[in-house]
Coordinates of C-alpha atoms in Angstrom, one line a residue:
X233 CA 84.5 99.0 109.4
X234 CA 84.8 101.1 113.0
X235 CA 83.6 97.8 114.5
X236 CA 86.8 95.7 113.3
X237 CA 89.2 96.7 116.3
X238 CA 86.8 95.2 119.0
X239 CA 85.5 92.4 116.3
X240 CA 89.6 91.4 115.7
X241 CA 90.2 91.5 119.8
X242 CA 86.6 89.5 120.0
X243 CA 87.8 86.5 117.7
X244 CA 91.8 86.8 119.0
X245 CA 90.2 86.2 122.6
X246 CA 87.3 83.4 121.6
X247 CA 87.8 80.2 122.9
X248 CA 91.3 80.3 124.1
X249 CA 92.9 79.2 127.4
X250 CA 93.4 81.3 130.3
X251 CA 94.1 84.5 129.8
X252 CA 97.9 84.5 131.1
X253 CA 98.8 83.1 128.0
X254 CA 97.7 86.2 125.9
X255 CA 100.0 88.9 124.8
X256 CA 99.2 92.4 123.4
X257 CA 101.2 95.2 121.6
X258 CA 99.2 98.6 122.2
X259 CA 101.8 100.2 120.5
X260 CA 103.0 98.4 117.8
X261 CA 105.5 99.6 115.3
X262 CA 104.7 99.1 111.0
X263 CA 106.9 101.0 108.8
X264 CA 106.9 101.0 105.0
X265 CA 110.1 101.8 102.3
X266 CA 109.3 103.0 98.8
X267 CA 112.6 103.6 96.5
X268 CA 112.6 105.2 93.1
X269 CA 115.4 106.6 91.4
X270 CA 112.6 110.2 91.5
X271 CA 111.8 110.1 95.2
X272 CA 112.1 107.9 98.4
X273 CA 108.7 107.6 100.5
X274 CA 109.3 106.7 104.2
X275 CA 106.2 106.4 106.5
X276 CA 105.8 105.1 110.0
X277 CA 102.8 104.4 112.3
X278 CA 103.1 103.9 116.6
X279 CA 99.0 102.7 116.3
X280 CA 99.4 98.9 115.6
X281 CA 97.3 97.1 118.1
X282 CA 99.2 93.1 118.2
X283 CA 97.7 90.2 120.0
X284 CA 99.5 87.0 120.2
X285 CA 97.7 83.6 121.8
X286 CA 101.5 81.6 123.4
X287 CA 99.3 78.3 123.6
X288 CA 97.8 78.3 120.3
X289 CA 100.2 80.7 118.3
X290 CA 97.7 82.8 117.0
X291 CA 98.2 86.4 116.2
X292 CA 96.1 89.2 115.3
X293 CA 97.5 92.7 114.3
X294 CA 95.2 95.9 113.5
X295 CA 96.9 99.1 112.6
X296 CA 95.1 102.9 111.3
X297 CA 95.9 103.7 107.9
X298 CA 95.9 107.4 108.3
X299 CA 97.8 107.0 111.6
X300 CA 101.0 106.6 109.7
X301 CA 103.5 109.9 109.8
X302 CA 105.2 110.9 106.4
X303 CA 108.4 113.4 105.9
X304 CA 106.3 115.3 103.9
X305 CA 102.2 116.6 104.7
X306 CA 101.6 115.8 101.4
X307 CA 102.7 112.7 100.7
X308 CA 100.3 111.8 103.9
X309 CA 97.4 113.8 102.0
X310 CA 98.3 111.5 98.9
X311 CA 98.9 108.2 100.9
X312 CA 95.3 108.7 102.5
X313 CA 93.2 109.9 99.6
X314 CA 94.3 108.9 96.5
X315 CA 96.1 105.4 97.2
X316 CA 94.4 103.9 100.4
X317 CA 91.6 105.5 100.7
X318 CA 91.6 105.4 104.0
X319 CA 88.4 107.1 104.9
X320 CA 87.1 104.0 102.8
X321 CA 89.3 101.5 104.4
X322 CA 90.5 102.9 107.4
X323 CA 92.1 99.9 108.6
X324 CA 94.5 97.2 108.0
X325 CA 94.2 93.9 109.5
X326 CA 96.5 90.6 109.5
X327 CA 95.4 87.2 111.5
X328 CA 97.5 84.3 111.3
X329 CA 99.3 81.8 113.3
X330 CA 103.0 81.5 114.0
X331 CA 104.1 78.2 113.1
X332 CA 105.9 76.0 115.2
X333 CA 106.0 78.1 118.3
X334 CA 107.5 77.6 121.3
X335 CA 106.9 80.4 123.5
X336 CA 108.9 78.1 126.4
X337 CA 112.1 78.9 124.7
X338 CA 113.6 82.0 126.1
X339 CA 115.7 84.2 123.9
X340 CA 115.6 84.2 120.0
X341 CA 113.7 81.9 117.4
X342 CA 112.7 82.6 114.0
X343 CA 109.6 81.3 112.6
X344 CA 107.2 81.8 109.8
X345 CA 104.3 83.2 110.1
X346 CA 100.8 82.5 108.3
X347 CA 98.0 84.7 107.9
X348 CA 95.6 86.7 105.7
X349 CA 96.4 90.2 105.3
X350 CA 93.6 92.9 104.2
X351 CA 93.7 96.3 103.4
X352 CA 92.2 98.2 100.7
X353 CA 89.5 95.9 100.8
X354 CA 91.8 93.5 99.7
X355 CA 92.7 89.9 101.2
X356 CA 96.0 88.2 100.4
X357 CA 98.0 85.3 101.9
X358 CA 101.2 85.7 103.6
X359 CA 103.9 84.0 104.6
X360 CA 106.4 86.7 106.7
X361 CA 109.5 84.9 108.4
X362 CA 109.7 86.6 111.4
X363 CA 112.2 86.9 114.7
X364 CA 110.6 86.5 117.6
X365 CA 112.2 87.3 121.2
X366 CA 110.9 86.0 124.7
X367 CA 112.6 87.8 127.7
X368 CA 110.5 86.7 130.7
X369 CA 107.1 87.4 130.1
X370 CA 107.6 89.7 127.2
X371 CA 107.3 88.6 123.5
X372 CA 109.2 90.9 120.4
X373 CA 108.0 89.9 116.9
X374 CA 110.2 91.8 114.5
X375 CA 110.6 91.0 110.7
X376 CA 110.5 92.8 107.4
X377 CA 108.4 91.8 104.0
X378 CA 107.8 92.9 100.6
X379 CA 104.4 93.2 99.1
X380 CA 103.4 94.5 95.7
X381 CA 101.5 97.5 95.3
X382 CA 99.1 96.2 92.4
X383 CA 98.0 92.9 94.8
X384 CA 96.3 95.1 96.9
X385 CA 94.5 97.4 93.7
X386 CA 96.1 100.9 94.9
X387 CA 96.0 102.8 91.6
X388 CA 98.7 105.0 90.9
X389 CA 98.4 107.7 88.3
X390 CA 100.8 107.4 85.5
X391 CA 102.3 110.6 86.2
X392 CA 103.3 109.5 89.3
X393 CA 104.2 105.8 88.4
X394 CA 108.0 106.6 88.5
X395 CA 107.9 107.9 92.2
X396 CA 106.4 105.1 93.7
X397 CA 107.9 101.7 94.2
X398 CA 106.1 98.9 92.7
X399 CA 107.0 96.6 95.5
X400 CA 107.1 98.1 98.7
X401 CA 109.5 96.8 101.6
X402 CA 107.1 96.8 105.5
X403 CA 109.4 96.7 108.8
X404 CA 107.2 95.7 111.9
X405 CA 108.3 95.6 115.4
X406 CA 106.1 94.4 118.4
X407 CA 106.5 93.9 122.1
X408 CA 104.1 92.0 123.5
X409 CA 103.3 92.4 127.1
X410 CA 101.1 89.8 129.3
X411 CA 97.6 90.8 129.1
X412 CA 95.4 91.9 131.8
X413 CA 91.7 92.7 132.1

């Protein structure tokens, strides 16, 4: 599983067209909202690694599980333990395509994007509408989806069933800058 980062940037580079039309986030930004009328669980994580192909409209993202930062040091040592695992599954992946991109168009366009999403060991299909900024050179993919907690088989303990959400709201923001070897 260490080997997915370079694996991910491996197939997000394979085959495409010069490399001025590849784009990468070092520093992405993934959020995630739980709400319960018990407890609200906030967590945010700076180590999302996003590459985006402008010819083909392919994207890869990659992102730490136990990289994101909770209110609370326990709700962390829960997150990575007991619900991720994330010494099991220490990463979270997503490669899709934008559809219907047109990376000539400077300023704002929204457009859906497809892709498999795993984590937990788990591999669902998304569709994320997402709003997606060119200024010059630079790309901004920003959007917000809900996923379910059971799709991905994260087991919570029924003692703890009314503090977490059972669908989860994820916030991601990416600036995407041209790359260079």
């Amino acid at each position: 599983m260490g080997k997915l980062l370079p694996f991910l940037v491996l197939i997000a580079f394979n085959g495409f067209g010069q490399v001025a039309t590849k784009s990468i986030a070092r520093q992405g930004h993934v959020s995630f909202f739980s709400y319960t009328s018990v407890e609200h669980i906030k967590a945010e994580n700076n180590q999302v690694l996003s590459i985006v192909d402008s010819t083909t409209g392919e994207i890869a993202v990659s992102m730490l599980m136990n990289a994101f930062v909770f209110e609370k040091a326990l709700m962390r040592e829960h997150f990575n333990e007991s619900y991720v695992e994330s010494d099991i599954y220490p990463k979270a992946t997503f490669v899709g395509t934008i559809m219907d991109f047109d990376p000539t168009l400077e300023g704002e366009q929204t457009r859906m994007v497809e892709g498999r999403f795993n984590m937990h060991g788990v591999t669902k299909e998304l569709q994320i509408k997402t709003k997606i900024t060119r200024n010059n050179e630079t790309f901004i993919l920003s959007g917000t989806f809900e996923t379910l907690v059971r799709d991905y088989e994260i087991k919570i303990p029924p003692l703890l069933a009314g503090n977490i959400a059972k669908t989860i709201s994820v916030d991601f923001n990416f600036e995407c800058m041209p790359y260079e070897n």
